[in-house]
């Protein structure tokens, strides 16, 4: 049966550790794997993307495969064809489907009816590929994951949820500080100072995510005290790094000085999308019985 990657919970701790080490190997020698030789991967984008789009398309190419990029409006899915029928058809033509869309139920239905791996490239609820790259970045910077403390500050969104799942698997302590109105139901928020004290990394994300533009001003007001700036970073460990999944809004959720400063690991984090996803594609494609 094909393996999917919808939330990150599909991986065991051992698999996640192996995937992170493999990503680091692939970073050192980008063309060492031809795991997708002769295979095609459909990349479905219902929403805009820079990092995810470019890293997946490049990653499939570097693994020897062919990426079919399908933008909003190019599939009958956008005209009401069901995820079920889409999965049944694509399963007969390509070897994996990666999708960025709004409702998480869409990727679940695709996976339920797909004979090939389905990868979640972001839904309203989860962003698991981002969390893989985040762990690769922490592992690179600190040489380990077990026992690290990661502070997430800001909006309790899909990125926070995926970090929570990935951190638990990896043995990373995640401390979340969000306004009460914007918290994650899965993990209680703690005061900001407590969250960042002793942290190896402070992570933030945009205050107004894609599709959340309705109460943008209200959210900005609630989130203003949670800005990742020099003052907040100084309350973490001396060697703490700043993380942001991008795109950033300097002056809102992160100061310009932190984003472009010496302690920013943001650009490594963005690059690591490529290496982490190649390792993921290798793992998932190996679940296909015949290729
Ligand atoms: N972090 C992230 O998913 O970036 P994109 O929206 O540019 O893909």
PDB file of N, CA, C and O and ligand atoms in Angstrom, residues 49-52 100 127 130 245-246 273, ligand 1:
ATOM      1  N   UNK A  49       2.850  29.933  -4.063  1.00  0.00           N
ATOM      2  CA  UNK A  49       3.995  29.374  -3.348  1.00  0.00           C
ATOM      3  C   UNK A  49       5.282  29.783  -4.050  1.00  0.00           C
ATOM      4  O   UNK A  49       5.341  29.790  -5.273  1.00  0.00           O
ATOM      5  N   UNK A  50       6.295  30.063  -3.277  1.00  0.00           N
ATOM      6  CA  UNK A  50       7.652  30.241  -3.813  1.00  0.00           C
ATOM      7  C   UNK A  50       8.519  29.047  -3.418  1.00  0.00           C
ATOM      8  O   UNK A  50       8.978  28.279  -4.262  1.00  0.00           O
ATOM      9  N   UNK A  51       8.741  28.879  -2.103  1.00  0.00           N
ATOM     10  CA  UNK A  51       9.637  27.841  -1.616  1.00  0.00           C
ATOM     11  C   UNK A  51       9.153  26.430  -1.945  1.00  0.00           C
ATOM     12  O   UNK A  51       9.920  25.593  -2.427  1.00  0.00           O
ATOM     13  N   UNK A  52       7.876  26.178  -1.686  1.00  0.00           N
ATOM     14  CA  UNK A  52       7.362  24.819  -1.861  1.00  0.00           C
ATOM     15  C   UNK A  52       7.379  24.442  -3.342  1.00  0.00           C
ATOM     16  O   UNK A  52       7.811  23.348  -3.719  1.00  0.00           O
ATOM     17  N   UNK A 100      -1.102  21.453  -2.522  1.00  0.00           N
ATOM     18  CA  UNK A 100      -1.293  22.598  -1.616  1.00  0.00           C
ATOM     19  C   UNK A 100      -2.704  23.107  -1.841  1.00  0.00           C
ATOM     20  O   UNK A 100      -3.067  23.516  -2.946  1.00  0.00           O
ATOM     21  N   UNK A 127       1.222  21.899   7.886  1.00  0.00           N
ATOM     22  CA  UNK A 127       2.283  22.208   6.919  1.00  0.00           C
ATOM     23  C   UNK A 127       3.483  21.295   7.238  1.00  0.00           C
ATOM     24  O   UNK A 127       4.554  21.753   7.650  1.00  0.00           O
ATOM     25  N   UNK A 130       7.160  21.706   5.777  1.00  0.00           N
ATOM     26  CA  UNK A 130       7.895  22.806   6.404  1.00  0.00           C
ATOM     27  C   UNK A 130       8.561  22.325   7.699  1.00  0.00           C
ATOM     28  O   UNK A 130       9.735  22.614   7.958  1.00  0.00           O
ATOM     29  N   UNK A 245       9.330  30.548   8.588  1.00  0.00           N
ATOM     30  CA  UNK A 245       9.136  29.698   7.406  1.00  0.00           C
ATOM     31  C   UNK A 245       8.999  30.505   6.115  1.00  0.00           C
ATOM     32  O   UNK A 245       9.055  29.936   5.029  1.00  0.00           O
ATOM     33  N   UNK A 246       8.798  31.819   6.237  1.00  0.00           N
ATOM     34  CA  UNK A 246       8.683  32.725   5.086  1.00  0.00           C
ATOM     35  C   UNK A 246       7.394  32.450   4.281  1.00  0.00           C
ATOM     36  O   UNK A 246       6.928  31.321   4.299  1.00  0.00           O
ATOM     37  N   UNK A 273      14.151  23.020   2.681  1.00  0.00           N
ATOM     38  CA  UNK A 273      12.913  22.463   2.098  1.00  0.00           C
ATOM     39  C   UNK A 273      13.283  21.470   0.992  1.00  0.00           C
ATOM     40  O   UNK A 273      12.719  20.391   0.886  1.00  0.00           O
TER      41      UNK A 273
HETATM   42  N1  LIG B   1       7.112  28.344   3.681  1.00  0.00           N
HETATM   43  C1  LIG B   1       6.409  28.144   2.569  1.00  0.00           C
HETATM   44  O1  LIG B   1       5.591  27.207   2.469  1.00  0.00           O
HETATM   45  O2  LIG B   1       6.683  29.015   1.564  1.00  0.00           O
HETATM   46  P1  LIG B   1       5.844  29.154   0.221  1.00  0.00           P
HETATM   47  O3  LIG B   1       4.436  29.578   0.598  1.00  0.00           O
HETATM   48  O4  LIG B   1       6.551  30.181  -0.596  1.00  0.00           O
HETATM   49  O5  LIG B   1       5.824  27.812  -0.466  1.00  0.00           O
END
